[in-house]
Every structure is written in structure tokens, then in C-alpha cells.
PDB file of C-alpha atoms and ligand atoms in Angstrom:
ATOM      1  CA  MET A   1      -0.045   0.025  -0.228  1.00  0.00           C
ATOM      2  CA  SER A   2       1.417   3.654  -0.673  1.00  0.00           C
ATOM      3  CA  GLY A   3       1.296   6.402  -2.808  1.00  0.00           C
ATOM      4  CA  PHE A   4      -0.055   8.479  -0.234  1.00  0.00           C
ATOM      5  CA  GLU A   5       1.023  12.084   0.305  1.00  0.00           C
ATOM      6  CA  THR A   6       1.305  13.118   4.084  1.00  0.00           C
ATOM      7  CA  ILE A   7       1.501   9.511   4.610  1.00  0.00           C
ATOM      8  CA  ILE A   8       4.463   6.532   4.760  1.00  0.00           C
ATOM      9  CA  TYR A   9       2.765   3.024   5.278  1.00  0.00           C
ATOM     10  CA  GLU A  10       5.014   0.051   6.196  1.00  0.00           C
ATOM     11  CA  LYS A  11       4.575  -3.288   7.021  1.00  0.00           C
ATOM     12  CA  ASP A  12       7.487  -6.053   8.042  1.00  0.00           C
ATOM     13  CA  GLY A  13       5.678  -9.522   9.443  1.00  0.00           C
ATOM     14  CA  GLY A  14       3.029  -8.705  11.935  1.00  0.00           C
ATOM     15  CA  VAL A  15       3.782  -4.746  12.520  1.00  0.00           C
ATOM     16  CA  ALA A  16       2.614  -1.775  10.552  1.00  0.00           C
ATOM     17  CA  TYR A  17       4.235   0.956  10.686  1.00  0.00           C
ATOM     18  CA  VAL A  18       2.381   4.720  10.287  1.00  0.00           C
ATOM     19  CA  THR A  19       4.944   7.835   9.573  1.00  0.00           C
ATOM     20  CA  LEU A  20       2.944  11.313   9.683  1.00  0.00           C
ATOM     21  CA  ASN A  21       5.708  12.425   7.060  1.00  0.00           C
ATOM     22  CA  ARG A  22       5.623  16.701   6.535  1.00  0.00           C
ATOM     23  CA  PRO A  23       8.561  16.972   8.500  1.00  0.00           C
ATOM     24  CA  GLU A  24       9.227  20.429   6.520  1.00  0.00           C
ATOM     25  CA  ALA A  25       6.101  21.876   8.342  1.00  0.00           C
ATOM     26  CA  LEU A  26       6.721  19.106  11.817  1.00  0.00           C
ATOM     27  CA  ASN A  27       3.893  16.716  10.435  1.00  0.00           C
ATOM     28  CA  ALA A  28       1.660  19.343  11.109  1.00  0.00           C
ATOM     29  CA  TYR A  29      -2.330  17.816  10.036  1.00  0.00           C
ATOM     30  CA  ASN A  30      -4.496  19.508   7.152  1.00  0.00           C
ATOM     31  CA  ILE A  31      -6.732  17.696   5.312  1.00  0.00           C
ATOM     32  CA  GLN A  32      -4.705  15.677   3.121  1.00  0.00           C
ATOM     33  CA  MET A  33      -3.181  13.837   5.858  1.00  0.00           C
ATOM     34  CA  ARG A  34      -7.167  13.159   7.545  1.00  0.00           C
ATOM     35  CA  ASP A  35      -7.631  11.746   4.604  1.00  0.00           C
ATOM     36  CA  ASP A  36      -4.687   9.217   4.291  1.00  0.00           C
ATOM     37  CA  LEU A  37      -4.638   8.180   7.708  1.00  0.00           C
ATOM     38  CA  TYR A  38      -8.283   7.761   7.618  1.00  0.00           C
ATOM     39  CA  GLU A  39      -7.636   5.191   4.450  1.00  0.00           C
ATOM     40  CA  VAL A  40      -4.633   3.519   5.869  1.00  0.00           C
ATOM     41  CA  LEU A  41      -6.286   2.668   9.322  1.00  0.00           C
ATOM     42  CA  GLY A  42      -8.920   1.442   7.464  1.00  0.00           C
ATOM     43  CA  ALA A  43      -7.108  -0.556   5.729  1.00  0.00           C
ATOM     44  CA  VAL A  44      -5.277  -1.922   8.573  1.00  0.00           C
ATOM     45  CA  ALA A  45      -8.549  -2.691  10.456  1.00  0.00           C
ATOM     46  CA  ASP A  46      -9.022  -5.228   7.847  1.00  0.00           C
ATOM     47  CA  ASP A  47      -5.672  -6.615   7.363  1.00  0.00           C
ATOM     48  CA  PRO A  48      -5.089  -9.446   9.622  1.00  0.00           C
ATOM     49  CA  GLU A  49      -1.716  -9.604   9.233  1.00  0.00           C
ATOM     50  CA  VAL A  50      -1.531  -6.576  10.997  1.00  0.00           C
ATOM     51  CA  ARG A  51      -1.152  -6.994  14.921  1.00  0.00           C
ATOM     52  CA  VAL A  52       0.377  -4.098  16.070  1.00  0.00           C
ATOM     53  CA  VAL A  53       1.005  -1.169  14.813  1.00  0.00           C
ATOM     54  CA  VAL A  54       3.796   1.459  15.493  1.00  0.00           C
ATOM     55  CA  VAL A  55       3.202   6.205  14.524  1.00  0.00           C
ATOM     56  CA  LYS A  56       5.317   7.557  14.554  1.00  0.00           C
ATOM     57  CA  GLY A  57       6.497  11.353  12.750  1.00  0.00           C
ATOM     58  CA  GLY A  58       9.247  12.006   9.893  1.00  0.00           C
ATOM     59  CA  GLY A  59      12.013  13.795  10.766  1.00  0.00           C
ATOM     60  CA  ASP A  60      13.912  14.332  13.687  1.00  0.00           C
ATOM     61  CA  LYS A  61      12.343  17.729  15.080  1.00  0.00           C
ATOM     62  CA  ALA A  62       8.343  16.388  15.616  1.00  0.00           C
ATOM     63  CA  PHE A  63       5.656  13.618  16.147  1.00  0.00           C
ATOM     64  CA  CYS A  64       3.258  16.217  14.859  1.00  0.00           C
ATOM     65  CA  ALA A  65       3.102  20.281  15.155  1.00  0.00           C
ATOM     66  CA  GLY A  66      -0.800  20.155  15.486  1.00  0.00           C
ATOM     67  CA  ALA A  67      -3.498  21.104  13.000  1.00  0.00           C
ATOM     68  CA  ASP A  68      -1.496  22.541   9.966  1.00  0.00           C
ATOM     69  CA  LEU A  69      -2.884  26.362  10.840  1.00  0.00           C
ATOM     70  CA  LYS A  70      -2.321  27.672   7.440  1.00  0.00           C
ATOM     71  CA  GLU A  71      -4.453  26.064   6.011  1.00  0.00           C
ATOM     72  CA  PHE A  72      -6.856  25.857   9.622  1.00  0.00           C
ATOM     73  CA  MET A  73      -7.147  29.704   9.794  1.00  0.00           C
ATOM     74  CA  SER A  74      -7.567  30.167   5.799  1.00  0.00           C
ATOM     75  CA  ALA A  75     -10.047  27.765   5.380  1.00  0.00           C
ATOM     76  CA  PRO A  76     -13.657  29.511   4.273  1.00  0.00           C
ATOM     77  CA  PRO A  77     -16.806  27.540   6.423  1.00  0.00           C
ATOM     78  CA  PRO A  78     -17.432  24.313   4.321  1.00  0.00           C
ATOM     79  CA  THR A  79     -14.170  23.058   4.487  1.00  0.00           C
ATOM     80  CA  GLN A  80     -13.850  23.425   8.106  1.00  0.00           C
ATOM     81  CA  ALA A  81     -16.822  21.766   8.236  1.00  0.00           C
ATOM     82  CA  ARG A  82     -15.568  18.696   5.933  1.00  0.00           C
ATOM     83  CA  MET A  83     -12.544  18.644   8.783  1.00  0.00           C
ATOM     84  CA  ILE A  84     -14.491  18.198  11.996  1.00  0.00           C
ATOM     85  CA  ARG A  85     -16.081  15.072  10.051  1.00  0.00           C
ATOM     86  CA  PHE A  86     -12.817  14.081   9.361  1.00  0.00           C
ATOM     87  CA  GLN A  87     -12.072  14.239  12.631  1.00  0.00           C
ATOM     88  CA  ARG A  88     -14.873  12.562  14.117  1.00  0.00           C
ATOM     89  CA  ASP A  89     -14.691   9.814  11.180  1.00  0.00           C
ATOM     90  CA  ILE A  90     -10.887   9.497  12.608  1.00  0.00           C
ATOM     91  CA  TRP A  91     -11.769   9.174  15.911  1.00  0.00           C
ATOM     92  CA  ASP A  92     -14.525   6.600  15.221  1.00  0.00           C
ATOM     93  CA  ARG A  93     -11.856   4.999  13.164  1.00  0.00           C
ATOM     94  CA  PHE A  94      -8.561   4.652  15.843  1.00  0.00           C
ATOM     95  CA  SER A  95     -10.987   4.072  18.876  1.00  0.00           C
ATOM     96  CA  ASN A  96     -12.566   0.869  16.839  1.00  0.00           C
ATOM     97  CA  MET A  97      -8.850  -0.196  15.745  1.00  0.00           C
ATOM     98  CA  ALA A  98      -8.504  -3.579  17.689  1.00  0.00           C
ATOM     99  CA  GLN A  99      -4.862  -3.520  17.571  1.00  0.00           C
ATOM    100  CA  PRO A 100      -2.650  -1.846  19.663  1.00  0.00           C
ATOM    101  CA  LEU A 101      -0.994   1.644  18.856  1.00  0.00           C
ATOM    102  CA  ILE A 102       2.031   2.272  19.627  1.00  0.00           C
ATOM    103  CA  ALA A 103       2.918   6.194  19.708  1.00  0.00           C
ATOM    104  CA  ALA A 104       6.619   7.087  19.686  1.00  0.00           C
ATOM    105  CA  LEU A 105       7.029  10.403  20.391  1.00  0.00           C
ATOM    106  CA  ASN A 106       9.749  13.006  19.525  1.00  0.00           C
ATOM    107  CA  GLY A 107      10.185  16.508  19.239  1.00  0.00           C
ATOM    108  CA  TYR A 108       6.849  18.644  19.445  1.00  0.00           C
ATOM    109  CA  VAL A 109       3.715  16.851  19.712  1.00  0.00           C
ATOM    110  CA  LEU A 110       1.128  19.562  19.719  1.00  0.00           C
ATOM    111  CA  GLY A 111      -2.398  19.993  19.604  1.00  0.00           C
ATOM    112  CA  SER A 112      -3.958  17.190  17.474  1.00  0.00           C
ATOM    113  CA  GLY A 113      -0.363  15.404  17.723  1.00  0.00           C
ATOM    114  CA  ILE A 114      -1.206  15.039  21.207  1.00  0.00           C
ATOM    115  CA  GLU A 115      -4.875  13.823  20.499  1.00  0.00           C
ATOM    116  CA  ILE A 116      -3.303  11.100  17.785  1.00  0.00           C
ATOM    117  CA  ALA A 117      -0.425  10.394  20.759  1.00  0.00           C
ATOM    118  CA  LEU A 118      -4.065   9.662  23.160  1.00  0.00           C
ATOM    119  CA  PHE A 119      -5.425   7.404  20.338  1.00  0.00           C
ATOM    120  CA  CYS A 120      -2.600   5.181  20.751  1.00  0.00           C
ATOM    121  CA  ASP A 121      -2.298   2.577  23.567  1.00  0.00           C
ATOM    122  CA  ILE A 122       0.683   3.104  25.115  1.00  0.00           C
ATOM    123  CA  ARG A 123       3.175   6.363  24.683  1.00  0.00           C
ATOM    124  CA  LEU A 124       6.949   5.903  23.851  1.00  0.00           C
ATOM    125  CA  ALA A 125       8.986   9.610  24.394  1.00  0.00           C
ATOM    126  CA  ALA A 126      12.253  10.349  23.567  1.00  0.00           C
ATOM    127  CA  THR A 127      13.807  12.746  25.953  1.00  0.00           C
ATOM    128  CA  ASN A 128      13.530  15.465  23.140  1.00  0.00           C
ATOM    129  CA  ALA A 129       9.481  15.560  23.160  1.00  0.00           C
ATOM    130  CA  ARG A 130       8.069  18.245  24.700  1.00  0.00           C
ATOM    131  CA  PHE A 131       3.866  18.936  24.745  1.00  0.00           C
ATOM    132  CA  GLY A 132       1.348  21.321  24.576  1.00  0.00           C
ATOM    133  CA  LEU A 133      -2.340  22.280  23.619  1.00  0.00           C
ATOM    134  CA  PRO A 134      -2.196  25.793  22.541  1.00  0.00           C
ATOM    135  CA  GLU A 135      -6.004  25.522  21.090  1.00  0.00           C
ATOM    136  CA  VAL A 136      -7.568  27.854  23.909  1.00  0.00           C
ATOM    137  CA  SER A 137      -4.494  30.329  23.182  1.00  0.00           C
ATOM    138  CA  LEU A 138      -5.793  30.294  19.464  1.00  0.00           C
ATOM    139  CA  GLY A 139      -9.321  30.764  20.320  1.00  0.00           C
ATOM    140  CA  ILE A 140     -10.312  27.009  19.843  1.00  0.00           C
ATOM    141  CA  ILE A 141     -10.612  23.675  21.888  1.00  0.00           C
ATOM    142  CA  PRO A 142      -9.166  20.478  20.746  1.00  0.00           C
ATOM    143  CA  ALA A 143     -11.697  18.747  18.529  1.00  0.00           C
ATOM    144  CA  ALA A 144      -9.950  15.481  18.020  1.00  0.00           C
ATOM    145  CA  GLY A 145     -11.347  14.040  21.377  1.00  0.00           C
ATOM    146  CA  GLY A 146      -8.320  15.862  23.243  1.00  0.00           C
ATOM    147  CA  THR A 147     -10.530  16.905  25.536  1.00  0.00           C
ATOM    148  CA  GLN A 148     -12.220  13.799  27.164  1.00  0.00           C
ATOM    149  CA  THR A 149      -8.796  11.626  26.037  1.00  0.00           C
ATOM    150  CA  LEU A 150      -6.406  13.717  28.239  1.00  0.00           C
ATOM    151  CA  PRO A 151      -8.234  13.628  31.490  1.00  0.00           C
ATOM    152  CA  ARG A 152      -9.122   9.835  30.887  1.00  0.00           C
ATOM    153  CA  THR A 153      -5.193   9.860  31.185  1.00  0.00           C
ATOM    154  CA  ILE A 154      -3.791  12.098  33.296  1.00  0.00           C
ATOM    155  CA  GLY A 155      -6.389  13.330  35.375  1.00  0.00           C
ATOM    156  CA  ALA A 156      -8.824  16.303  35.370  1.00  0.00           C
ATOM    157  CA  ALA A 157      -6.376  18.139  37.539  1.00  0.00           C
ATOM    158  CA  LYS A 158      -3.453  18.490  35.222  1.00  0.00           C
ATOM    159  CA  ALA A 159      -5.638  17.711  31.747  1.00  0.00           C
ATOM    160  CA  MET A 160      -7.581  21.025  32.765  1.00  0.00           C
ATOM    161  CA  GLU A 161      -4.179  22.614  33.343  1.00  0.00           C
ATOM    162  CA  MET A 162      -2.890  21.898  30.280  1.00  0.00           C
ATOM    163  CA  LEU A 163      -5.527  23.243  28.135  1.00  0.00           C
ATOM    164  CA  LEU A 164      -6.312  26.415  29.686  1.00  0.00           C
ATOM    165  CA  THR A 165      -2.802  27.712  30.259  1.00  0.00           C
ATOM    166  CA  ASN A 166      -1.051  26.688  26.823  1.00  0.00           C
ATOM    167  CA  GLU A 167       2.373  25.714  28.831  1.00  0.00           C
ATOM    168  CA  TRP A 168       4.055  22.725  27.971  1.00  0.00           C
ATOM    169  CA  LEU A 169       5.239  20.001  28.951  1.00  0.00           C
ATOM    170  CA  ASP A 170       8.653  18.699  28.956  1.00  0.00           C
ATOM    171  CA  ALA A 171       9.232  14.853  28.684  1.00  0.00           C
ATOM    172  CA  ALA A 172      10.063  14.138  32.577  1.00  0.00           C
ATOM    173  CA  GLU A 173       7.207  16.323  33.307  1.00  0.00           C
ATOM    174  CA  ALA A 174       4.888  14.050  30.864  1.00  0.00           C
ATOM    175  CA  LEU A 175       6.600  10.718  32.220  1.00  0.00           C
ATOM    176  CA  ARG A 176       5.636  12.098  35.672  1.00  0.00           C
ATOM    177  CA  VAL A 177       2.074  12.859  34.886  1.00  0.00           C
ATOM    178  CA  GLY A 178       1.596   9.442  32.878  1.00  0.00           C
ATOM    179  CA  LEU A 179       1.288  11.346  29.592  1.00  0.00           C
ATOM    180  CA  VAL A 180       3.995   8.670  28.310  1.00  0.00           C
ATOM    181  CA  ASN A 181       4.830   5.375  29.583  1.00  0.00           C
ATOM    182  CA  LYS A 182       8.485   5.548  29.079  1.00  0.00           C
ATOM    183  CA  LEU A 183      11.465   7.530  27.964  1.00  0.00           C
ATOM    184  CA  LEU A 184      13.949   6.999  25.463  1.00  0.00           C
ATOM    185  CA  GLU A 185      17.315   8.821  24.448  1.00  0.00           C
ATOM    186  CA  PRO A 186      16.059   9.950  20.773  1.00  0.00           C
ATOM    187  CA  GLN A 187      17.798   7.261  18.741  1.00  0.00           C
ATOM    188  CA  ASP A 188      16.945   4.537  21.000  1.00  0.00           C
ATOM    189  CA  LEU A 189      13.099   5.872  20.132  1.00  0.00           C
ATOM    190  CA  LEU A 190      12.607   3.733  16.966  1.00  0.00           C
ATOM    191  CA  PRO A 191      14.242   0.779  18.211  1.00  0.00           C
ATOM    192  CA  ALA A 192      12.391   0.037  21.739  1.00  0.00           C
ATOM    193  CA  ALA A 193       8.886   0.511  19.227  1.00  0.00           C
ATOM    194  CA  ARG A 194       9.668  -1.736  17.328  1.00  0.00           C
ATOM    195  CA  ALA A 195      11.295  -4.547  19.523  1.00  0.00           C
ATOM    196  CA  MET A 196       8.547  -3.424  21.891  1.00  0.00           C
ATOM    197  CA  ALA A 197       5.853  -3.875  19.271  1.00  0.00           C
ATOM    198  CA  GLU A 198       7.425  -7.470  18.074  1.00  0.00           C
ATOM    199  CA  ARG A 199       6.756  -8.265  21.134  1.00  0.00           C
ATOM    200  CA  ILE A 200       3.089  -7.843  21.486  1.00  0.00           C
ATOM    201  CA  ALA A 201       3.010  -9.321  17.917  1.00  0.00           C
ATOM    202  CA  SER A 202       4.811 -12.611  18.796  1.00  0.00           C
ATOM    203  CA  TYR A 203       1.719 -13.156  21.138  1.00  0.00           C
ATOM    204  CA  ASN A 204      -1.688 -14.855  20.554  1.00  0.00           C
ATOM    205  CA  PRO A 205      -3.531 -12.234  18.470  1.00  0.00           C
ATOM    206  CA  ASN A 206      -7.140 -13.199  19.652  1.00  0.00           C
ATOM    207  CA  ALA A 207      -5.882 -12.374  23.289  1.00  0.00           C
ATOM    208  CA  VAL A 208      -3.812  -9.030  22.304  1.00  0.00           C
ATOM    209  CA  ARG A 209      -6.921  -7.990  20.962  1.00  0.00           C
ATOM    210  CA  ALA A 210      -9.008  -9.143  23.666  1.00  0.00           C
ATOM    211  CA  ALA A 211      -6.950  -7.599  26.284  1.00  0.00           C
ATOM    212  CA  LYS A 212      -6.905  -4.075  24.492  1.00  0.00           C
ATOM    213  CA  GLN A 213     -10.833  -4.362  24.081  1.00  0.00           C
ATOM    214  CA  ALA A 214     -11.548  -4.919  27.689  1.00  0.00           C
ATOM    215  CA  VAL A 215      -9.466  -2.402  28.616  1.00  0.00           C
ATOM    216  CA  ARG A 216     -10.593   0.076  26.604  1.00  0.00           C
ATOM    217  CA  ARG A 217     -14.521  -0.365  26.055  1.00  0.00           C
ATOM    218  CA  GLY A 218     -14.351  -0.921  30.232  1.00  0.00           C
ATOM    219  CA  GLN A 219     -12.805   2.037  31.312  1.00  0.00           C
ATOM    220  CA  ASP A 220     -16.770   3.950  30.047  1.00  0.00           C
ATOM    221  CA  MET A 221     -18.194   1.272  31.933  1.00  0.00           C
ATOM    222  CA  SER A 222     -18.891   0.594  35.638  1.00  0.00           C
ATOM    223  CA  LEU A 223     -16.679  -1.788  37.613  1.00  0.00           C
ATOM    224  CA  SER A 224     -19.615  -4.619  37.607  1.00  0.00           C
ATOM    225  CA  GLN A 225     -20.236  -4.115  33.661  1.00  0.00           C
ATOM    226  CA  GLY A 226     -16.771  -4.295  32.932  1.00  0.00           C
ATOM    227  CA  LEU A 227     -15.799  -7.251  34.915  1.00  0.00           C
ATOM    228  CA  ARG A 228     -19.039  -8.606  33.164  1.00  0.00           C
ATOM    229  CA  LEU A 229     -17.112  -7.983  29.888  1.00  0.00           C
ATOM    230  CA  GLU A 230     -13.704  -9.116  30.678  1.00  0.00           C
ATOM    231  CA  LYS A 231     -15.918 -12.441  31.507  1.00  0.00           C
ATOM    232  CA  LEU A 232     -17.426 -12.738  27.768  1.00  0.00           C
ATOM    233  CA  LEU A 233     -14.132 -11.726  26.214  1.00  0.00           C
ATOM    234  CA  ALA A 234     -12.102 -14.449  28.446  1.00  0.00           C
ATOM    235  CA  ARG A 235     -14.252 -16.902  27.107  1.00  0.00           C
ATOM    236  CA  SER A 236     -13.819 -15.421  23.836  1.00  0.00           C
ATOM    237  CA  ILE A 237     -10.525 -16.331  22.698  1.00  0.00           C
TER     238      ILE A 237
HETATM  239  N1  LIG B   1       0.692  24.307  11.048  1.00  0.00           N
HETATM  240  C1  LIG B   1       1.978  24.533   9.889  1.00  0.00           C
HETATM  241  N2  LIG B   1       3.258  24.978   9.549  1.00  0.00           N
HETATM  242  C2  LIG B   1       3.574  24.714  10.656  1.00  0.00           C
HETATM  243  C3  LIG B   1       3.129  24.383  11.980  1.00  0.00           C
HETATM  244  C4  LIG B   1       1.769  23.979  12.088  1.00  0.00           C
HETATM  245  N3  LIG B   1       1.114  23.521  12.884  1.00  0.00           N
HETATM  246  N4  LIG B   1       3.738  24.203  12.993  1.00  0.00           N
HETATM  247  C5  LIG B   1       5.310  24.457  12.501  1.00  0.00           C
HETATM  248  N5  LIG B   1       4.910  24.399  10.457  1.00  0.00           N
HETATM  249  C6  LIG B   1       5.827  24.673   9.987  1.00  0.00           C
HETATM  250  C7  LIG B   1       6.170  26.451  10.123  1.00  0.00           C
HETATM  251  O1  LIG B   1       5.569  26.901   9.615  1.00  0.00           O
HETATM  252  C8  LIG B   1       8.274  26.383   9.609  1.00  0.00           C
HETATM  253  O2  LIG B   1       7.730  26.299   8.249  1.00  0.00           O
HETATM  254  P1  LIG B   1       8.471  27.362   7.377  1.00  0.00           P
HETATM  255  O3  LIG B   1       9.890  26.659   7.298  1.00  0.00           O
HETATM  256  O4  LIG B   1       8.111  27.300   5.682  1.00  0.00           O
HETATM  257  O5  LIG B   1       8.085  28.572   7.748  1.00  0.00           O
HETATM  258  C9  LIG B   1       8.416  25.107   9.729  1.00  0.00           C
HETATM  259  O6  LIG B   1       6.577  24.135   9.923  1.00  0.00           O
HETATM  260  C10 LIG B   1       9.134  25.268  10.891  1.00  0.00           C
HETATM  261  O7  LIG B   1       8.721  25.445  11.927  1.00  0.00           O
HETATM  262  P2  LIG B   1       9.191  26.877  13.059  1.00  0.00           P
HETATM  263  O8  LIG B   1      10.429  27.773  12.187  1.00  0.00           O
HETATM  264  O9  LIG B   1       8.158  27.422  13.938  1.00  0.00           O
HETATM  265  O10 LIG B   1      10.095  25.723  14.051  1.00  0.00           O
HETATM  266  P3  LIG B   1      10.514  26.148  15.159  1.00  0.00           P
HETATM  267  O11 LIG B   1      11.242  25.289  15.823  1.00  0.00           O
HETATM  268  O12 LIG B   1      11.139  27.342  15.622  1.00  0.00           O
HETATM  269  O13 LIG B   1       9.226  26.301  15.943  1.00  0.00           O
HETATM  270  C11 LIG B   1       7.136  25.357  17.149  1.00  0.00           C
HETATM  271  C12 LIG B   1       8.735  25.171  15.798  1.00  0.00           C
HETATM  272  C13 LIG B   1       6.904  25.871  18.534  1.00  0.00           C
HETATM  273  C14 LIG B   1       6.426  24.153  17.039  1.00  0.00           C
HETATM  274  C15 LIG B   1       6.248  26.626  15.929  1.00  0.00           C
HETATM  275  O14 LIG B   1       6.142  25.514  14.618  1.00  0.00           O
HETATM  276  C16 LIG B   1       4.755  26.632  16.519  1.00  0.00           C
HETATM  277  O15 LIG B   1       4.311  27.171  17.489  1.00  0.00           O
HETATM  278  N6  LIG B   1       3.591  25.970  15.680  1.00  0.00           N
HETATM  279  C17 LIG B   1       2.512  25.736  15.696  1.00  0.00           C
HETATM  280  C18 LIG B   1       1.902  25.168  16.741  1.00  0.00           C
HETATM  281  C19 LIG B   1       0.764  25.312  17.105  1.00  0.00           C
HETATM  282  O16 LIG B   1       0.059  26.033  17.314  1.00  0.00           O
HETATM  283  N7  LIG B   1      -0.302  24.272  16.626  1.00  0.00           N
HETATM  284  C20 LIG B   1      -1.197  24.170  16.548  1.00  0.00           C
HETATM  285  C21 LIG B   1      -2.298  23.128  17.594  1.00  0.00           C
HETATM  286  S1  LIG B   1      -4.191  23.525  17.803  1.00  0.00           S
HETATM  287  C22 LIG B   1      -4.445  21.949  17.064  1.00  0.00           C
HETATM  288  O17 LIG B   1      -3.302  21.020  16.463  1.00  0.00           O
HETATM  289  C23 LIG B   1      -5.782  21.630  17.073  1.00  0.00           C
HETATM  290  C24 LIG B   1      -6.992  22.236  15.835  1.00  0.00           C
HETATM  291  O18 LIG B   1      -7.401  21.557  15.541  1.00  0.00           O
HETATM  292  C25 LIG B   1      -6.932  23.232  14.916  1.00  0.00           C
END
């Protein structure tokens, strides 16, 4: 699968690699990238050979510096409406991925970049990563799930601080608040993501998918509902 303008898609054994690839614009997320990602994620979801997906940024400066501000700020209303539609579709697509997603985060992880990272199940970060949500300072709010996924990940108090102040976290602080799972030196980030992905890909895919589903869906349930879900999933493997 190739030919995307803004994404590089690669497969190696059971691991798929999705690279946000606009390094000249710090991998800013534009409508073309939404279209490309939507297509790639759909194909990955339908591909039983793919057991784990690694999402990363092209170049060495950024995972993603958020929405493409040049496009976003100049778009006419119908384009904005289309953009919102794609954000919703992308959100559905990301949140319904059966395979685990690992984010490999380096450099700038801003706005939509954090939102993409939060759709992932495990976040590995380079020590040079910086995390921020500039939306409110731009007169908007995150609209690709960030107001919901961030507090569910790091708690309401810290999420509120990030959202309202636009103060950015360095990698150490991101680790401390639980925004990322692990820190690595920049040169070790992709090898670590690959090793982790290959390890997960070596396990029974039904067990892996069931474990992911139990945690993901369980987060929106009461404990008793979650325990019922766990029982059902355990029987289904
Ligand atoms: N959109 C479009 N282009 C961007 C961009 C963005 N979000 N971020 C960076 N770029 C471009 C710059 O315009 C520049 O291009 P040129 O060389 O053609 O001028 C190139 O990437 C390199 O950027 P800088 O020269 O600015 O690099 P820097 O290291 O000096 O600064 C930065 C890096 C602090 C991240 C700065 O680029 C920046 O503040 N970018 C904007 C971040 C931002 O506010 N993102 C939007 C968040 S809101 C959101 O994502 C939600 C939503 O849906 C709207």
C-alpha cells in the first residue's frame, strides 16, 4: 500500500508502521493527512496480518505540531465543516482499532499531535519530546477527542491545566504525570518501539485484542459491567 501524500505506510511481519510525513511543516496535520490516515487505518483494520501498529513522525523535529494552522485559519466554512467531519471519522476509526497502537513521540507533540498520541494504547517518548495544547490560546478547543482522552489519561486537574494555560510539558514531566509510558534517548526511540511491537506481535493475537478491548471499553463502564465484559472476552479467546 503506497502513494499517500502525507503518510508513509510500511509493514514488516506483523507490525505496521504509520509515519506522519510532512517534516517540512513539523508533520502538521492537514486535511490531506486526515484523508490519508483515514484510508490507512481502514486498511490496517481489515488486515489480519497486522498485529500491532506503530505511529511515528517523519524527520527528527516533531511527531506532529498540531493542525496545519495555515490551512485551518484560512479555510472557508464548508472546508471547516469537512474538517470536523473527518476528525469525527478519524476518532471513530482510531478508537475502533482492534490492534494495539504504539506512539513513538519525538520533538513537538502539539494539539492534534497529542490527540493522535492519546488514541494510541502505549506512548513511548524521546527525551526531546515536548507536549502542549495551544488550542484555547488560538480561540478554539481540541476537537479530536483531546478534552475527553487527556483527562482520562492524566486526570482532570493536570488536563485542565494543560488545556487552559497552554503551558507545555517536557518529556520528564510527561512521564511523571502518566502522559507517556517510557522515555528513551532519541536514537533509541524507534528501536524500542519496534522491539515492543514485535514482542506484542509474537503473542496470541486474540488474547492481545481481547486485552486491549477489555481495558478500552471497560474505561467507559462501571466496575460490575467491566467485570462482565472481561468474563465474556476471556471466554471468546
Ligand atoms: N501548521 C502549519 N505549519 C507549521 C505548523 C503548523 N501547526 N507548525 C510548524 N509549521 C511550519 C512552520 O510554518 C515552518 O515552515 P516554514 O519553514 O515554511 O516557515 C516549519 O514548520 C518549521 O517551523 P518553525 O520555523 O516555526 O520551527 P520552530 O522550531 O521555530 O518552532 C513550533 C516550532 C514552536 C512548534 C512552532 O512552529 C509553532 O508554534 N507551531 C504551531 C504550533 C501550533 O499552535 N499548532 C496548532 C495546535 S492547535 C491544534 O492542533 C488543534 C486544531 O485542530 C486546530
